Every structure is written in C-alpha cells, then in structure tokens.
Amino acid sequence: MIDQETIQRITDAARIEEVIGDFVSLKKRGANHIGCCPFHNEKTPSFYVSPSKGIFKCFGCGEAGDVVKFLMKHEHYTYPEALRWLADKYHIEIKEEEQTEEEKQRQTERDGLFHVSEFAQKYFADLLYNDEMGRAVGLSYFHERGLSDEIIKRFGLGYCLDEWSDFTDHALKAGYSDTVLEKTGLTVYKEDTGKKYDRFRGRVMFPIYSISGRVLGFSGRVLSKEKQAAKYVNSPDSDIYNKSRILYGLYQARAAIAKADKCYLVEGNVDVISMHQSGVENTVASCGTSLTVEQIRLIKRYTSNVTVLYDGDKAGVKAALRAIDLLFAEGMHVRLVLFPDDEDPDSYAQKYGSTKLQEFLAAHEDNFIMYKTRVLLEDVKDDPIRKAELVSETARSIALVTDMLERSEYIRQCSHMLKVSEEVLSTAVARAMGAARQKAAEKDAEPEAQPSQQEEAPKQQIVEPARPLSAPPEVERHLVQLLLNYGNETLCQTFTAEDGSQQETNYSVAQIVVSDIRGEQLSFSHPLCQRVLEQCGLMVDMTGKVDTQYFIDSNDDALRTFCATVMMDTYSLCEESWRKKNIYPPKVEDNLLKDVTDSLNTFKSIRLAQMIEERRERLIGASEEDQMQLLAEIKHYSDIARQIGKALGFVITPKH
Ligand SMILES: [Zn+2]
C-alpha cells in the first residue's frame, strides 16, 4: 500500500500531457493537446488531453479519465503499479504501507521478471565488451555487419556465452530465483533430467524494449554454422512479454516516427539497427511474428503512414500480402519500397552508405495495391478465369482503403493495369465493401453467449438491458459543466438588506446552483446530470467544495466518461448550439455570475414549462378534484415561470 500523502505527491507531480505523450503523439491545440486515440482505431484525432484539468477524453470511443486511469487502461497496470510507474518517472520516493498478500505476490512476480530481464541485458552487454569470447565472437560479428559501437550501445546489444549455463549460474548467484529465470525463458529447465541451461547460449543478444524503455525480452541470433539451430530464438511469452504486441525498435524509433509522420517497417532486427545507423530512425520490425493488428495499432499511435521495406524476392512479398491488407483494414496509408534482388535494407546501407539509402527510399516508394496487382498479374497471364479472380481480389484490397479519394485513385490505376473498365472494377469494389459491411453487421447481431443452465439467473432478477441514454438537455449539461469546472469559484452577490443598505455575500458556484435547484424542489431530467447534481450537493453539504476527482475516478463508466466529456467541452460548442435555439450565448470569461444565474433561470423555465405541459396533459380525463389540483399547480408553476421570464427578458411558453 502506498500512503495517501505519497499518492497526493505523485498525482500532483504527474503532468498528464507528458505521461500520455510517452505513448501517444500529441499536438497542442489551444489549451488542450490532441492526438489519435490509443484505445480505438481512428484516422482523425479525437483524443483530447487537458493539462489544466488533468484529464483525457476520447470523443470517438468515450474513454476518459485521469493520468492514473490512462496508465491502468493503456499499460494494463493495477492502481499501485500505475502509481509506482509515475513515482519512478517523477523521482518520488514511495513510503510503503503494508501490502496485501495478493498485491505483494503479483508485484513481486512482475517486478522479478522486469528485474531479471534488466539484469540479463546488462550482463550480456558487459560480456560483449569485457569478455574475451564476447569480443572475439559477439562484438566482431556486430562490427563485421558494420554496426558502430555507438549504435550497439544504443540498442543495448550483447552476447550470451556458448557455455551450458553461464548466465543462469550467474543470475542464481546474484539472488534471482529459478522461477523468474524459467518464466522469462532465459533459462530452460529439462523436466526429465532436472538440468538447466541458458536458452540463448552462443547467441548475440538483441534486447526488446517496451515503449517506456524497460527490457521485456530478447531475440538471440545464432552464430555457429550448426544446421539444426534456429537462426533466431525469441523469449517465450510471459507476464511482461507478448510478442504480438511488441515492435522491435519502437522505443528508439517512436520520436522519429512521430516527427516524420511515417514509419518504415522492415523484416529483421539488424535491418532496424542498420537503418537507424544510416539516419533513418523511424524504422521498426515485427519481431518473431507476422504483423499483427496490435502491432499496427502501436504504430498508429504515432503515424498512419507506413512504408513497408521488403527483400527483392517474390516469396517474401507474397508472404507479406496478408499483412498489407491488415494495414489497409486499420486505415493506414501503405506504401512499399522493394529492394533490388539479393538486397535488403541492411545490405543496401552497407554497400552504398546512408545517403544513397535515403535517396533510394525516397525514389522507390511504390503504391502497394498497384504492386500487388502487378505481381499477381504476372501469374495470371491470359487465363480469363484467373483474371476474373484477380479483379475481385484487387477489389477486396481496394475496398479496405478507408479514404474515398484514395480509393477512387486506386480504382482508376488498377483498372488500367488489369485492362478492365473503371466501372467494372468500381462495381466489384462496391460489392466487396457491401459484403464486408454485411459480415460486420452479422457479427454484431450474433447473440451473446447463452449462460449455461446452472448459471441462469432466477427470473425475477433478469432486468431489461439498459438502453443507451439520450443526450442531456443542453442547459442541464451546461449547469453540470459549471458545477464541475467552476463549482468552487467564489461569486459575490449584492443584495439590499432590510435596513436598505447594500450587502455583499460570497457563495461558490456549486452552492448557488445546488441551493437554487433544491429551493424550487426541481431536479434534472437527465439521470447522469441528476447524479452529478446530487453528488455535488452532498459534497457541498459535507465539505463546502466540489471534488471533481470523485467523478473522474468513478468506476461507473457512464458517469466517468460523461463528466470528463463535459469538463473537456469548449464553450464555443455550447454557445453555438444555444444561439441556434435563440437563447442567449453564455460567456463564462465575461461574467460567471451572470452565466450561473441565467443558466439556472433558463433551466428552471424549461423545466417548469415541461411540468406545466405534463400537468396539462393529465387534465384530460382527470376527475374534477384532480383537475382542480392540477390547475392550481399549473398556476403556481406559471407564476414562477413568469418571474423567471422577466429576469431573462423573454416569455416562457410551454411547448405545444
Ligand atoms: Zn477512442
């Protein structure tokens, strides 16, 4: 457990735009920073970070919260893990309170994996320079491949001695347990003999880093000529390492990717390092797996432009076709650079140097769909059936392109290449898009997995699934906004006292809003607005202040996202829609007091109109006695409404 005071110090120190900026490429816009949401797939940024309010909010998928919530969501940290991460970043010492056994266990396990991975990286890197074999075998290999000492150090490269269990023995001596060594896969335990050995023995080591620079695992390349040894061996998946969610080089490349707004995707680790050394630092590789959607989304946090670099051989390109379709489906702009036969980015850079490499990349970017069509067309020759297949295959690829203009350009160029009319191809594309939509709709319509007999809840407990809430009335939303953003601002109200003198009193915005609505015994019509109002009322009663953190921390997703959305809203939005309805435009900056009182009056007038209207409807068919009661109420509400109308300068009429 971390004590409250430390938590406060951590959250005070954490700057949300800095923290989120470690994971998402953010651009400053006005008071906010915006970027593409890391939690859903999007092309245009709708992810807002407000430094002054300390919250983030995605207007696409609704995800929202504070800096701790972000880390929990994004890095799958627990609450204490997120705090520890922040404490580490901002150099705040944590005074530990007693942890629960379960917390200790989990923390110790993950920490153990991180620690031993870091320990291993340092050990292997040390051997590379300070051990005779390390220098003779490992370092000379890297030097032969043209890597400088500077880049070797930047990527933390190392060497694992070709001995049975040198690393394992060393780690055990340093106090690491068999369990963590086995879990990270650094040590392999033979079940039958009980023997243990180093997984990576005799290999040069490429550590794999998380986006924040922690060592998660390794990729080891064999140097001996043994036929049966795999060229590359990677760490097995563990609690900290998941190969489908990691890109090799991303930690070193992320800033360059964001800056260039482009990411080069290559095949191998050495290609990545070689490209970096040649000054093309926006380069990553999918590591030990074919490209996954998760990896694409990692890239997408920084850019939506990907250029795929592949070896000249056709087998490599065909194997990559699926990955490219995947990139398109994720809304990426994909281009391709094909190297001449027998060359790859590494060998090309070696042979011709970095300037030539960069020139080559700039001159040979090709449009991938065109390329794919050309490659496949070579196989088709004049076979009409296979050509028809190719047309629909091409159409399926084009259908994945999300940008309409881009799509029609592809249709134009590909139809030319395939020697079919544009109409034929665009019809095929439309059909492919329709089929994809159909498939998506069917997937959505699939019923949820039925609970098994035993789990079925008793009848009376089955509740109607909550219908999605409609948007709140603007004025209620605006009052919630005033409560959350300005609730603790003090306003000075002047009034005439009984003796005729002018008196001043100070109230907070929240006090005024809460007591005014309570005083008229009104409530917000929208359930979320009403919950905020009630909660703020309680807070004002208890402490005199509104604590917005309560809403941002709420485990209720609907409440949390609603409040964050409202808090992030800019005034102009509100103003615009109010003006359309011929209601005055509120301007907080100009006059908070006027905004509060006018908003309250507007709210009351609308709400009163609703209540009057409701009672009018009930008049029909009511008993004489009820009618009298209703008419009295209507008169009562109308009187209040008239008073408010006078204050607002317009006449309130119920809707008919
Ligand atoms: Zn989102």
mmCIF file of N, CA, C and O in Angstrom, residues 330-417:
data_model
loop_
_atom_site.group_PDB
_atom_site.id
_atom_site.type_symbol
_atom_site.label_atom_id
_atom_site.label_comp_id
_atom_site.label_asym_id
_atom_site.label_seq_id
_atom_site.Cartn_x
_atom_site.Cartn_y
_atom_site.Cartn_z
ATOM 1 N N GLU A 330 -6.767 -1.355 -41.140
ATOM 2 C CA GLU A 330 -6.635 -0.499 -39.957
ATOM 3 C C GLU A 330 -6.559 0.972 -40.346
ATOM 4 O O GLU A 330 -6.228 1.823 -39.524
ATOM 5 N N GLY A 331 -6.831 1.244 -41.618
ATOM 6 C CA GLY A 331 -6.893 2.632 -42.059
ATOM 7 C C GLY A 331 -5.536 3.286 -42.253
ATOM 8 O O GLY A 331 -5.417 4.509 -42.249
ATOM 9 N N MET A 332 -4.502 2.465 -42.431
ATOM 10 C CA MET A 332 -3.174 3.031 -42.630
ATOM 11 C C MET A 332 -2.972 3.361 -44.109
ATOM 12 O O MET A 332 -3.549 2.718 -44.977
ATOM 13 N N HIS A 333 -2.116 4.355 -44.351
ATOM 14 C CA HIS A 333 -1.707 4.629 -45.726
ATOM 15 C C HIS A 333 -0.445 3.821 -45.956
ATOM 16 O O HIS A 333 0.566 4.054 -45.309
ATOM 17 N N VAL A 334 -0.530 2.865 -46.866
ATOM 18 C CA VAL A 334 0.583 1.938 -47.030
ATOM 19 C C VAL A 334 1.320 2.194 -48.329
ATOM 20 O O VAL A 334 0.710 2.370 -49.380
ATOM 21 N N ARG A 335 2.635 2.258 -48.223
ATOM 22 C CA ARG A 335 3.456 2.321 -49.413
ATOM 23 C C ARG A 335 4.513 1.246 -49.300
ATOM 24 O O ARG A 335 4.686 0.618 -48.250
ATOM 25 N N LEU A 336 5.218 1.012 -50.380
ATOM 26 C CA LEU A 336 6.142 -0.102 -50.420
ATOM 27 C C LEU A 336 7.433 0.318 -51.091
ATOM 28 O O LEU A 336 7.420 1.070 -52.063
ATOM 29 N N VAL A 337 8.545 -0.146 -50.545
ATOM 30 C CA VAL A 337 9.811 0.008 -51.245
ATOM 31 C C VAL A 337 10.382 -1.387 -51.419
ATOM 32 O O VAL A 337 10.516 -2.133 -50.456
ATOM 33 N N LEU A 338 10.665 -1.706 -52.647
ATOM 34 C CA LEU A 338 11.191 -3.017 -52.943
ATOM 35 C C LEU A 338 12.665 -2.893 -53.265
ATOM 36 O O LEU A 338 13.052 -2.073 -54.089
ATOM 37 N N PHE A 339 13.485 -3.690 -52.594
ATOM 38 C CA PHE A 339 14.919 -3.617 -52.858
ATOM 39 C C PHE A 339 15.275 -4.502 -54.041
ATOM 40 O O PHE A 339 14.582 -5.464 -54.329
ATOM 41 N N PRO A 340 16.354 -4.157 -54.728
ATOM 42 C CA PRO A 340 16.773 -4.993 -55.851
ATOM 43 C C PRO A 340 17.066 -6.416 -55.367
ATOM 44 O O PRO A 340 17.287 -6.627 -54.175
ATOM 45 N N ASP A 341 17.074 -7.355 -56.298
ATOM 46 C CA ASP A 341 17.335 -8.757 -55.935
ATOM 47 C C ASP A 341 18.551 -8.888 -55.034
ATOM 48 O O ASP A 341 19.557 -8.210 -55.220
ATOM 49 N N ASP A 342 18.439 -9.769 -54.072
ATOM 50 C CA ASP A 342 19.520 -10.103 -53.148
ATOM 51 C C ASP A 342 19.947 -8.943 -52.243
ATOM 52 O O ASP A 342 20.987 -8.999 -51.614
ATOM 53 N N GLU A 343 19.162 -7.887 -52.213
ATOM 54 C CA GLU A 343 19.497 -6.803 -51.288
ATOM 55 C C GLU A 343 18.398 -6.694 -50.243
ATOM 56 O O GLU A 343 17.239 -7.005 -50.494
ATOM 57 N N ASP A 344 18.785 -6.261 -49.062
ATOM 58 C CA ASP A 344 17.792 -5.882 -48.060
ATOM 59 C C ASP A 344 18.259 -4.540 -47.486
ATOM 60 O O ASP A 344 19.340 -4.067 -47.832
ATOM 61 N N PRO A 345 17.455 -3.911 -46.644
ATOM 62 C CA PRO A 345 17.842 -2.582 -46.150
ATOM 63 C C PRO A 345 19.252 -2.578 -45.558
ATOM 64 O O PRO A 345 20.028 -1.636 -45.773
ATOM 65 N N ASP A 346 19.587 -3.652 -44.827
ATOM 66 C CA ASP A 346 20.893 -3.732 -44.187
ATOM 67 C C ASP A 346 22.017 -3.777 -45.221
ATOM 68 O O ASP A 346 22.938 -2.955 -45.206
ATOM 69 N N SER A 347 21.905 -4.725 -46.155
ATOM 70 C CA SER A 347 22.992 -4.884 -47.132
ATOM 71 C C SER A 347 23.108 -3.647 -48.018
ATOM 72 O O SER A 347 24.196 -3.235 -48.386
ATOM 73 N N TYR A 348 21.951 -3.054 -48.334
ATOM 74 C CA TYR A 348 21.964 -1.871 -49.183
ATOM 75 C C TYR A 348 22.698 -0.719 -48.498
ATOM 76 O O TYR A 348 23.537 -0.039 -49.089
ATOM 77 N N ALA A 349 22.384 -0.537 -47.212
ATOM 78 C CA ALA A 349 23.035 0.524 -46.452
ATOM 79 C C ALA A 349 24.533 0.259 -46.347
ATOM 80 O O ALA A 349 25.353 1.176 -46.459
ATOM 81 N N GLN A 350 24.903 -1.008 -46.137
ATOM 82 C CA GLN A 350 26.307 -1.388 -46.049
ATOM 83 C C GLN A 350 27.055 -1.023 -47.326
ATOM 84 O O GLN A 350 28.127 -0.434 -47.299
ATOM 85 N N LYS A 351 26.439 -1.418 -48.443
ATOM 86 C CA LYS A 351 27.114 -1.301 -49.726
ATOM 87 C C LYS A 351 27.193 0.143 -50.210
ATOM 88 O O LYS A 351 28.200 0.592 -50.716
ATOM 89 N N TYR A 352 26.080 0.881 -50.051
ATOM 90 C CA TYR A 352 26.024 2.193 -50.693
ATOM 91 C C TYR A 352 26.070 3.379 -49.729
ATOM 92 O O TYR A 352 26.144 4.517 -50.157
ATOM 93 N N GLY A 353 25.954 3.104 -48.440
ATOM 94 C CA GLY A 353 26.013 4.204 -47.475
ATOM 95 C C GLY A 353 24.658 4.841 -47.230
ATOM 96 O O GLY A 353 23.690 4.575 -47.946
ATOM 97 N N SER A 354 24.645 5.705 -46.232
ATOM 98 C CA SER A 354 23.347 6.191 -45.765
ATOM 99 C C SER A 354 22.692 7.182 -46.720
ATOM 100 O O SER A 354 21.475 7.184 -46.867
ATOM 101 N N THR A 355 23.464 8.025 -47.383
ATOM 102 C CA THR A 355 22.853 8.993 -48.296
ATOM 103 C C THR A 355 22.137 8.277 -49.432
ATOM 104 O O THR A 355 20.988 8.570 -49.752
ATOM 105 N N LYS A 356 22.847 7.299 -50.036
ATOM 106 C CA LYS A 356 22.254 6.537 -51.136
ATOM 107 C C LYS A 356 21.004 5.780 -50.668
ATOM 108 O O LYS A 356 20.027 5.681 -51.402
ATOM 109 N N LEU A 357 21.065 5.257 -49.449
ATOM 110 C CA LEU A 357 19.903 4.529 -48.925
ATOM 111 C C LEU A 357 18.697 5.447 -48.836
ATOM 112 O O LEU A 357 17.601 5.111 -49.292
ATOM 113 N N GLN A 358 18.933 6.649 -48.282
ATOM 114 C CA GLN A 358 17.814 7.575 -48.134
ATOM 115 C C GLN A 358 17.274 8.017 -49.487
ATOM 116 O O GLN A 358 16.062 8.147 -49.669
ATOM 117 N N GLU A 359 18.179 8.214 -50.446
ATOM 118 C CA GLU A 359 17.736 8.571 -51.804
ATOM 119 C C GLU A 359 16.924 7.437 -52.414
ATOM 120 O O GLU A 359 15.890 7.655 -53.037
ATOM 121 N N PHE A 360 17.418 6.225 -52.212
ATOM 122 C CA PHE A 360 16.736 5.062 -52.773
ATOM 123 C C PHE A 360 15.312 4.958 -52.217
ATOM 124 O O PHE A 360 14.352 4.749 -52.956
ATOM 125 N N LEU A 361 15.198 5.142 -50.901
ATOM 126 C CA LEU A 361 13.877 5.059 -50.261
ATOM 127 C C LEU A 361 12.928 6.104 -50.839
ATOM 128 O O LEU A 361 11.781 5.808 -51.165
ATOM 129 N N ALA A 362 13.453 7.324 -50.992
ATOM 130 C CA ALA A 362 12.607 8.408 -51.478
ATOM 131 C C ALA A 362 12.160 8.151 -52.915
ATOM 132 O O ALA A 362 11.026 8.457 -53.285
ATOM 133 N N ALA A 363 13.048 7.551 -53.713
ATOM 134 C CA ALA A 363 12.747 7.400 -55.137
ATOM 135 C C ALA A 363 11.909 6.160 -55.444
ATOM 136 O O ALA A 363 11.303 6.066 -56.504
ATOM 137 N N HIS A 364 11.899 5.183 -54.548
ATOM 138 C CA HIS A 364 11.264 3.913 -54.902
ATOM 139 C C HIS A 364 10.011 3.573 -54.129
ATOM 140 O O HIS A 364 9.575 2.433 -54.110
ATOM 141 N N GLU A 365 9.429 4.561 -53.479
ATOM 142 C CA GLU A 365 8.184 4.272 -52.781
ATOM 143 C C GLU A 365 7.129 3.935 -53.801
ATOM 144 O O GLU A 365 6.897 4.666 -54.747
ATOM 145 N N ASP A 366 6.510 2.805 -53.603
ATOM 146 C CA ASP A 366 5.506 2.373 -54.554
ATOM 147 C C ASP A 366 4.203 2.179 -53.809
ATOM 148 O O ASP A 366 4.167 1.912 -52.623
ATOM 149 N N ASN A 367 3.163 2.327 -54.583
ATOM 150 C CA ASN A 367 1.845 2.137 -54.046
ATOM 151 C C ASN A 367 1.580 0.637 -53.948
ATOM 152 O O ASN A 367 1.773 -0.085 -54.911
ATOM 153 N N PHE A 368 1.189 0.174 -52.772
ATOM 154 C CA PHE A 368 1.198 -1.267 -52.588
ATOM 155 C C PHE A 368 0.141 -2.031 -53.366
ATOM 156 O O PHE A 368 0.406 -3.103 -53.896
ATOM 157 N N ILE A 369 -1.035 -1.495 -53.470
ATOM 158 C CA ILE A 369 -2.079 -2.216 -54.203
ATOM 159 C C ILE A 369 -1.653 -2.397 -55.655
ATOM 160 O O ILE A 369 -1.821 -3.460 -56.249
ATOM 161 N N MET A 370 -1.042 -1.349 -56.188
ATOM 162 C CA MET A 370 -0.565 -1.434 -57.568
ATOM 163 C C MET A 370 0.476 -2.529 -57.689
ATOM 164 O O MET A 370 0.478 -3.321 -58.609
ATOM 165 N N TYR A 371 1.341 -2.548 -56.714
ATOM 166 C CA TYR A 371 2.410 -3.531 -56.745
ATOM 167 C C TYR A 371 1.848 -4.944 -56.662
ATOM 168 O O TYR A 371 2.201 -5.826 -57.431
ATOM 169 N N LYS A 372 0.931 -5.121 -55.724
ATOM 170 C CA LYS A 372 0.321 -6.425 -55.517
ATOM 171 C C LYS A 372 -0.366 -6.891 -56.802
ATOM 172 O O LYS A 372 -0.222 -8.032 -57.227
ATOM 173 N N THR A 373 -1.096 -5.967 -57.410
ATOM 174 C CA THR A 373 -1.795 -6.309 -58.641
ATOM 175 C C THR A 373 -0.800 -6.716 -59.727
ATOM 176 O O THR A 373 -1.002 -7.695 -60.433
ATOM 177 N N ARG A 374 0.292 -5.969 -59.790
ATOM 178 C CA ARG A 374 1.296 -6.272 -60.810
ATOM 179 C C ARG A 374 1.902 -7.661 -60.586
ATOM 180 O O ARG A 374 2.022 -8.456 -61.504
ATOM 181 N N VAL A 375 2.238 -7.959 -59.327
ATOM 182 C CA VAL A 375 2.829 -9.266 -59.014
ATOM 183 C C VAL A 375 1.870 -10.392 -59.376
ATOM 184 O O VAL A 375 2.237 -11.366 -60.021
ATOM 185 N N LEU A 376 0.622 -10.236 -58.963
ATOM 186 C CA LEU A 376 -0.344 -11.298 -59.208
ATOM 187 C C LEU A 376 -0.657 -11.415 -60.696
ATOM 188 O O LEU A 376 -0.889 -12.506 -61.202
ATOM 189 N N LEU A 377 -0.629 -10.286 -61.378
ATOM 190 C CA LEU A 377 -0.936 -10.279 -62.806
ATOM 191 C C LEU A 377 0.076 -11.113 -63.590
ATOM 192 O O LEU A 377 -0.266 -11.773 -64.566
ATOM 193 N N GLU A 378 1.303 -11.113 -63.120
ATOM 194 C CA GLU A 378 2.333 -11.914 -63.788
ATOM 195 C C GLU A 378 1.974 -13.394 -63.794
ATOM 196 O O GLU A 378 2.242 -14.110 -64.744
ATOM 197 N N ASP A 379 1.368 -13.849 -62.693
ATOM 198 C CA ASP A 379 0.964 -15.249 -62.601
ATOM 199 C C ASP A 379 -0.239 -15.556 -63.477
ATOM 200 O O ASP A 379 -0.400 -16.650 -63.986
ATOM 201 N N VAL A 380 -1.111 -14.574 -63.600
ATOM 202 C CA VAL A 380 -2.385 -14.809 -64.273
ATOM 203 C C VAL A 380 -2.207 -14.989 -65.773
ATOM 204 O O VAL A 380 -2.871 -15.802 -66.412
ATOM 205 N N LYS A 381 -1.251 -14.252 -66.323
ATOM 206 C CA LYS A 381 -1.041 -14.245 -67.779
ATOM 207 C C LYS A 381 -2.376 -14.006 -68.491
ATOM 208 O O LYS A 381 -3.063 -13.039 -68.166
ATOM 209 N N ASP A 382 -2.781 -14.918 -69.417
ATOM 210 C CA ASP A 382 -4.007 -14.636 -70.162
ATOM 211 C C ASP A 382 -5.176 -15.537 -69.768
ATOM 212 O O ASP A 382 -6.168 -15.618 -70.479
ATOM 213 N N ASP A 383 -5.031 -16.228 -68.657
ATOM 214 C CA ASP A 383 -6.110 -17.101 -68.198
ATOM 215 C C ASP A 383 -7.310 -16.266 -67.754
ATOM 216 O O ASP A 383 -7.244 -15.550 -66.755
ATOM 217 N N PRO A 384 -8.442 -16.325 -68.503
ATOM 218 C CA PRO A 384 -9.559 -15.415 -68.189
ATOM 219 C C PRO A 384 -10.187 -15.671 -66.819
ATOM 220 O O PRO A 384 -10.604 -14.727 -66.142
ATOM 221 N N ILE A 385 -10.244 -16.950 -66.416
ATOM 222 C CA ILE A 385 -10.856 -17.242 -65.116
ATOM 223 C C ILE A 385 -10.004 -16.677 -63.985
ATOM 224 O O ILE A 385 -10.495 -16.027 -63.066
ATOM 225 N N ARG A 386 -8.710 -16.878 -64.092
ATOM 226 C CA ARG A 386 -7.824 -16.375 -63.042
ATOM 227 C C ARG A 386 -7.781 -14.853 -63.056
ATOM 228 O O ARG A 386 -7.582 -14.226 -62.024
ATOM 229 N N LYS A 387 -7.981 -14.291 -64.225
ATOM 230 C CA LYS A 387 -8.002 -12.831 -64.272
ATOM 231 C C LYS A 387 -9.242 -12.279 -63.553
ATOM 232 O O LYS A 387 -9.160 -11.301 -62.821
ATOM 233 N N ALA A 388 -10.370 -12.968 -63.744
ATOM 234 C CA ALA A 388 -11.584 -12.557 -63.032
ATOM 235 C C ALA A 388 -11.364 -12.643 -61.525
ATOM 236 O O ALA A 388 -11.788 -11.781 -60.758
ATOM 237 N N GLU A 389 -10.668 -13.702 -61.103
ATOM 238 C CA GLU A 389 -10.350 -13.843 -59.679
ATOM 239 C C GLU A 389 -9.481 -12.680 -59.207
ATOM 240 O O GLU A 389 -9.675 -12.142 -58.124
ATOM 241 N N LEU A 390 -8.534 -12.314 -60.065
ATOM 242 C CA LEU A 390 -7.631 -11.227 -59.690
ATOM 243 C C LEU A 390 -8.387 -9.905 -59.560
ATOM 244 O O LEU A 390 -8.110 -9.105 -58.661
ATOM 245 N N VAL A 391 -9.376 -9.687 -60.455
ATOM 246 C CA VAL A 391 -10.165 -8.461 -60.366
ATOM 247 C C VAL A 391 -10.879 -8.405 -59.016
ATOM 248 O O VAL A 391 -10.843 -7.386 -58.320
ATOM 249 N N SER A 392 -11.490 -9.517 -58.608
ATOM 250 C CA SER A 392 -12.193 -9.439 -57.320
ATOM 251 C C SER A 392 -11.218 -9.400 -56.147
ATOM 252 O O SER A 392 -11.503 -8.765 -55.129
ATOM 253 N N GLU A 393 -10.067 -10.024 -56.306
ATOM 254 C CA GLU A 393 -9.039 -9.937 -55.256
ATOM 255 C C GLU A 393 -8.566 -8.481 -55.090
ATOM 256 O O GLU A 393 -8.470 -7.963 -53.980
ATOM 257 N N THR A 394 -8.308 -7.836 -56.224
ATOM 258 C CA THR A 394 -7.888 -6.432 -56.182
ATOM 259 C C THR A 394 -8.996 -5.565 -55.589
ATOM 260 O O THR A 394 -8.732 -4.676 -54.770
ATOM 261 N N ALA A 395 -10.237 -5.871 -55.999
ATOM 262 C CA ALA A 395 -11.372 -5.099 -55.479
ATOM 263 C C ALA A 395 -11.458 -5.226 -53.962
ATOM 264 O O ALA A 395 -11.719 -4.251 -53.256
ATOM 265 N N ARG A 396 -11.213 -6.435 -53.456
ATOM 266 C CA ARG A 396 -11.257 -6.641 -51.997
ATOM 267 C C ARG A 396 -10.202 -5.789 -51.290
ATOM 268 O O ARG A 396 -10.460 -5.204 -50.247
ATOM 269 N N SER A 397 -9.006 -5.717 -51.878
ATOM 270 C CA SER A 397 -7.958 -4.879 -51.287
ATOM 271 C C SER A 397 -8.353 -3.405 -51.305
ATOM 272 O O SER A 397 -8.191 -2.693 -50.317
ATOM 273 N N ILE A 398 -8.875 -2.968 -52.451
ATOM 274 C CA ILE A 398 -9.242 -1.554 -52.569
ATOM 275 C C ILE A 398 -10.378 -1.223 -51.600
ATOM 276 O O ILE A 398 -10.406 -0.145 -51.005
ATOM 277 N N ALA A 399 -11.282 -2.204 -51.420
ATOM 278 C CA ALA A 399 -12.418 -1.971 -50.518
ATOM 279 C C ALA A 399 -11.954 -1.699 -49.090
ATOM 280 O O ALA A 399 -12.663 -1.089 -48.298
ATOM 281 N N LEU A 400 -10.746 -2.149 -48.757
ATOM 282 C CA LEU A 400 -10.225 -1.941 -47.402
ATOM 283 C C LEU A 400 -9.703 -0.522 -47.192
ATOM 284 O O LEU A 400 -9.500 -0.094 -46.061
ATOM 285 N N VAL A 401 -9.466 0.189 -48.297
ATOM 286 C CA VAL A 401 -8.958 1.563 -48.172
ATOM 287 C C VAL A 401 -10.084 2.445 -47.655
ATOM 288 O O VAL A 401 -11.170 2.474 -48.231
ATOM 289 N N THR A 402 -9.838 3.112 -46.546
ATOM 290 C CA THR A 402 -10.939 3.839 -45.924
ATOM 291 C C THR A 402 -11.173 5.227 -46.519
ATOM 292 O O THR A 402 -12.255 5.768 -46.414
ATOM 293 N N ASP A 403 -10.151 5.774 -47.142
ATOM 294 C CA ASP A 403 -10.288 7.111 -47.707
ATOM 295 C C ASP A 403 -10.904 7.047 -49.104
ATOM 296 O O ASP A 403 -10.415 6.336 -49.981
ATOM 297 N N MET A 404 -11.990 7.797 -49.311
ATOM 298 C CA MET A 404 -12.740 7.675 -50.548
ATOM 299 C C MET A 404 -11.942 8.130 -51.774
ATOM 300 O O MET A 404 -11.941 7.472 -52.808
ATOM 301 N N LEU A 405 -11.247 9.261 -51.633
ATOM 302 C CA LEU A 405 -10.474 9.775 -52.764
ATOM 303 C C LEU A 405 -9.353 8.808 -53.139
ATOM 304 O O LEU A 405 -9.117 8.528 -54.321
ATOM 305 N N GLU A 406 -8.718 8.286 -52.099
ATOM 306 C CA GLU A 406 -7.636 7.341 -52.315
ATOM 307 C C GLU A 406 -8.170 6.111 -53.051
ATOM 308 O O GLU A 406 -7.549 5.587 -53.960
ATOM 309 N N ARG A 407 -9.374 5.698 -52.625
ATOM 310 C CA ARG A 407 -9.988 4.511 -53.215
ATOM 311 C C ARG A 407 -10.246 4.706 -54.707
ATOM 312 O O ARG A 407 -9.936 3.850 -55.525
ATOM 313 N N SER A 408 -10.784 5.874 -55.064
ATOM 314 C CA SER A 408 -11.110 6.053 -56.481
ATOM 315 C C SER A 408 -9.842 6.166 -57.329
ATOM 316 O O SER A 408 -9.812 5.761 -58.484
ATOM 317 N N GLU A 409 -8.772 6.674 -56.716
ATOM 318 C CA GLU A 409 -7.495 6.721 -57.427
ATOM 319 C C GLU A 409 -6.974 5.299 -57.693
ATOM 320 O O GLU A 409 -6.482 4.994 -58.777
ATOM 321 N N TYR A 410 -7.118 4.440 -56.691
ATOM 322 C CA TYR A 410 -6.719 3.038 -56.871
ATOM 323 C C TYR A 410 -7.539 2.377 -57.980
ATOM 324 O O TYR A 410 -7.019 1.639 -58.802
ATOM 325 N N ILE A 411 -8.835 2.659 -57.969
ATOM 326 C CA ILE A 411 -9.709 2.057 -58.983
ATOM 327 C C ILE A 411 -9.249 2.486 -60.374
ATOM 328 O O ILE A 411 -9.130 1.675 -61.293
ATOM 329 N N ARG A 412 -8.940 3.771 -60.500
ATOM 330 C CA ARG A 412 -8.512 4.296 -61.796
ATOM 331 C C ARG A 412 -7.241 3.589 -62.277
ATOM 332 O O ARG A 412 -7.180 3.064 -63.387
ATOM 333 N N GLN A 413 -6.243 3.539 -61.388
ATOM 334 C CA GLN A 413 -4.954 2.986 -61.808
ATOM 335 C C GLN A 413 -4.999 1.471 -62.023
ATOM 336 O O GLN A 413 -4.418 0.951 -62.964
ATOM 337 N N CYS A 414 -5.686 0.783 -61.129
ATOM 338 C CA CYS A 414 -5.720 -0.679 -61.235
ATOM 339 C C CYS A 414 -6.534 -1.142 -62.435
ATOM 340 O O CYS A 414 -6.195 -2.132 -63.079
ATOM 341 N N SER A 415 -7.614 -0.419 -62.740
ATOM 342 C CA SER A 415 -8.423 -0.840 -63.882
ATOM 343 C C SER A 415 -7.587 -0.730 -65.158
ATOM 344 O O SER A 415 -7.650 -1.582 -66.036
ATOM 345 N N HIS A 416 -6.761 0.287 -65.187
ATOM 346 C CA HIS A 416 -5.863 0.454 -66.322
ATOM 347 C C HIS A 416 -4.903 -0.730 -66.427
ATOM 348 O O HIS A 416 -4.709 -1.311 -67.490
ATOM 349 N N MET A 417 -4.353 -1.079 -65.290
ATOM 350 C CA MET A 417 -3.376 -2.164 -65.268
ATOM 351 C C MET A 417 -4.001 -3.512 -65.605
ATOM 352 O O MET A 417 -3.430 -4.330 -66.303
#
